[in-house]
Amino acid sequence: MQVFLKVWRQADAKSEGQFVTYTVENVTEDMSFFEMLDMLNNQLVLKGKEPIAFDHDCREGICGTCGLFINGRAHGPLRGITTCQLHMRSFDDGANIVVEPWRAEAFPVIKDLIVDRTAFDRIISAGGYISVNTGGVPDANTIPVPKPKADEAFDAATCIGCGACVATCKNSSAMLFVAAKVSHLALLPQGQVERKQRALNLVAAMDMEGFGACTNTGACEIECPKEISIVHIARLNREFLKASLL
Amino acid sequence: MNWFFRFMNSSVGKKIIMATTGLLLCSFLIIHLFGNLFLYGGPELFNTYVERLASIKPLIRVIEVILALIFLFHIINSLWLTLSNRKANPVKYEVNRAQDNSSFFSRYMGITGSIVFIFLAVHLSTFWYRFQIDHDGGQFYRIVTGDAVGFNNPYITGLYILAMILLGFHLRHGFQSAFQTFGLRYNKYGKLIEAIAVLFWFAIPLGFVLIPIYFGLLKGGF
């Protein structure tokens, strides 16, 4: 099959970018989207041109490094997958595919399809963890955690920080990301000590990074490759409200 | 008071202001619709009802001021949020299939809200204002159903019907969104909130729409 790509190219953070079109031939439906881009990049290199820069690492949907806006959807048209898990069989022969970087003020484009997501790291460093004194590892069974809570906490903990929630949100809100962290730790006994401060600090850090406010459109939970529910956003709101007012 | 300003200035705090003012305005809709139902009882019943309200004017004035403040908070806060949200997302996508991941109602809250606001301005400058200057009483029913600013005027009737449909759209997202913002949308209460929401986004706007339809289209016949 052959596909017609329209890809955002931008030399660096300060340059003006533009869309460039490419025709990619000999694509097979078994190729992943990135293998198709790899093939295009090989051809570009052979022609002495600059290959398209895009973020990727594990290529099996667990690291959260990749993320492209493909034909108007974060991580492409399918649900519950990252860009690296998208295959060319999801597209028709002769398809036009528009490939864009995540768009958000807090995620500036560094080059082509790569954005700077260190804003997420700064949010986490504001309290998205538990402080543990060094010492012997405690026996896991000494802290009882009810199974439904453990499951819910785990659902939140599956966040890989890819940024699809921000990318798809019309307000570039990072609420689902922050909610996943706050919710995960608020549900577990280990997270109780810093529970209040965590909710306050993470929301403050999120606001400071220039992310927008949540308007509950629910687009984030549809595009999240780990299908994290906005019920966690409700819990973040509750945690923040309690921490602020009580 | 530091904590209070920090809370009010945070993105979540601003959303909580939107939700609180929004739900208070929803409760006003119930009272307003209740009053409107007196129209169906004929001129005498409706005029008596309005005159009864006029007899407790000081209380009504206080309620009006509180109501105006709630509206003002809701509107100014929404403008502030919209502007800061736009700043957070200045570059639009070449292709964005938002229809695949979010509802029409949730994406166009600003537009539906703005049109309802225009309606509100017209509504106040016609009905509310004329009710205030009608000192001899007895004319209230005629103002509402007449052809100057009442439902015998097809433009007024059209605007009221359109605005109430858009109010329904606004509340289709807004009502349940307020509970999400308060953090009260646990999975187990989701269905209950959705059921109550139907009352606000469908039944109440329908109640308001039926009035211009009945007095304008059916009874008045322009």
Short mmCIF file of C-alpha atoms in Angstrom, two decimals, chain A residues 6 19 69 71-73 98 100-103 105 167-168 170-172 206-207 210 212-217 219 222-223 230-231 233-234 237-238 240-241 244-245, chain B residues 3 7 9-13 15-16 81 85 87-98 100-103 106-107 173 177 180-187:
data_model
loop_
_atom_site.label_atom_id
_atom_site.label_comp_id
_atom_site.label_asym_id
_atom_site.label_seq_id
_atom_site.Cartn_x
_atom_site.Cartn_y
_atom_site.Cartn_z
CA LYS A 6 1.46 15.58 5.73
CA PHE A 19 3.72 21.02 6.93
CA PHE A 69 -1.46 13.61 16.82
CA ASN A 71 -5.52 12.57 11.66
CA GLY A 72 -6.97 14.66 14.47
CA ARG A 73 -6.61 12.07 17.26
CA VAL A 98 -1.82 14.30 8.87
CA GLU A 100 1.26 16.75 14.13
CA PRO A 101 3.14 17.18 17.39
CA TRP A 102 1.24 17.57 20.70
CA ARG A 103 0.00 21.18 20.82
CA GLU A 105 1.72 26.07 25.53
CA ALA A 167 -2.72 17.10 23.69
CA THR A 168 -6.36 16.30 23.10
CA LYS A 170 -9.26 21.87 24.15
CA ASN A 171 -7.85 23.72 27.16
CA SER A 172 -4.53 21.82 27.25
CA MET A 206 0.11 22.34 37.18
CA ASP A 207 -1.24 25.91 37.15
CA GLY A 210 0.63 27.01 32.11
CA GLY A 212 -5.44 25.11 31.24
CA ALA A 213 -8.39 24.34 33.49
CA CYS A 214 -10.56 21.25 33.10
CA THR A 215 -13.98 21.75 31.50
CA ASN A 216 -14.98 18.09 31.89
CA THR A 217 -15.33 17.36 28.17
CA ALA A 219 -11.81 13.83 25.74
CA ILE A 222 -11.14 8.60 25.48
CA GLU A 223 -7.62 9.31 24.18
CA ILE A 230 -12.13 10.90 34.69
CA VAL A 231 -13.55 9.50 37.92
CA ILE A 233 -10.39 13.81 38.17
CA ALA A 234 -13.47 13.86 40.41
CA ASN A 237 -11.23 17.81 42.79
CA ARG A 238 -12.46 16.31 46.04
CA PHE A 240 -8.13 19.56 46.49
CA LEU A 241 -11.39 20.88 47.92
CA SER A 244 -8.04 23.68 50.77
CA LEU A 245 -11.11 24.15 52.93
CA TRP B 3 -5.44 29.92 51.81
CA PHE B 7 -7.90 28.40 46.49
CA ASN B 9 -6.98 31.65 42.18
CA SER B 10 -6.26 28.00 41.40
CA SER B 11 -7.70 26.40 38.28
CA VAL B 12 -9.69 23.91 40.38
CA GLY B 13 -10.96 26.70 42.67
CA LYS B 15 -13.99 25.59 38.38
CA ILE B 16 -15.63 25.21 41.77
CA LEU B 81 -11.23 30.76 32.49
CA ASN B 85 -7.53 28.25 28.64
CA LYS B 87 -3.53 31.01 26.45
CA ALA B 88 -2.75 27.42 27.44
CA ASN B 89 -3.64 26.21 23.95
CA PRO B 90 -2.61 28.89 21.44
CA VAL B 91 -1.75 26.70 18.42
CA LYS B 92 -4.65 24.79 16.90
CA TYR B 93 -4.29 21.46 15.15
CA GLU B 94 -4.52 21.25 11.36
CA VAL B 95 -6.93 18.34 11.85
CA ASN B 96 -8.75 17.82 15.14
CA ARG B 97 -11.49 15.21 15.36
CA ALA B 98 -12.87 16.48 18.67
CA ASP B 100 -14.77 11.56 18.23
CA ASN B 101 -13.89 12.10 21.88
CA SER B 102 -16.19 14.72 23.38
CA SER B 103 -19.78 15.89 23.16
CA SER B 106 -19.22 20.22 26.29
CA ARG B 107 -17.22 21.94 23.56
CA HIS B 173 -23.10 19.50 29.97
CA SER B 177 -20.11 18.77 35.03
CA GLN B 180 -17.73 16.23 38.57
CA THR B 181 -16.07 19.49 39.66
CA PHE B 182 -17.27 19.05 43.24
CA GLY B 183 -15.79 15.58 43.12
CA LEU B 184 -19.21 14.08 43.78
CA ARG B 185 -19.27 11.89 40.73
CA TYR B 186 -18.36 8.55 42.14
CA ASN B 187 -19.10 5.63 39.87
#
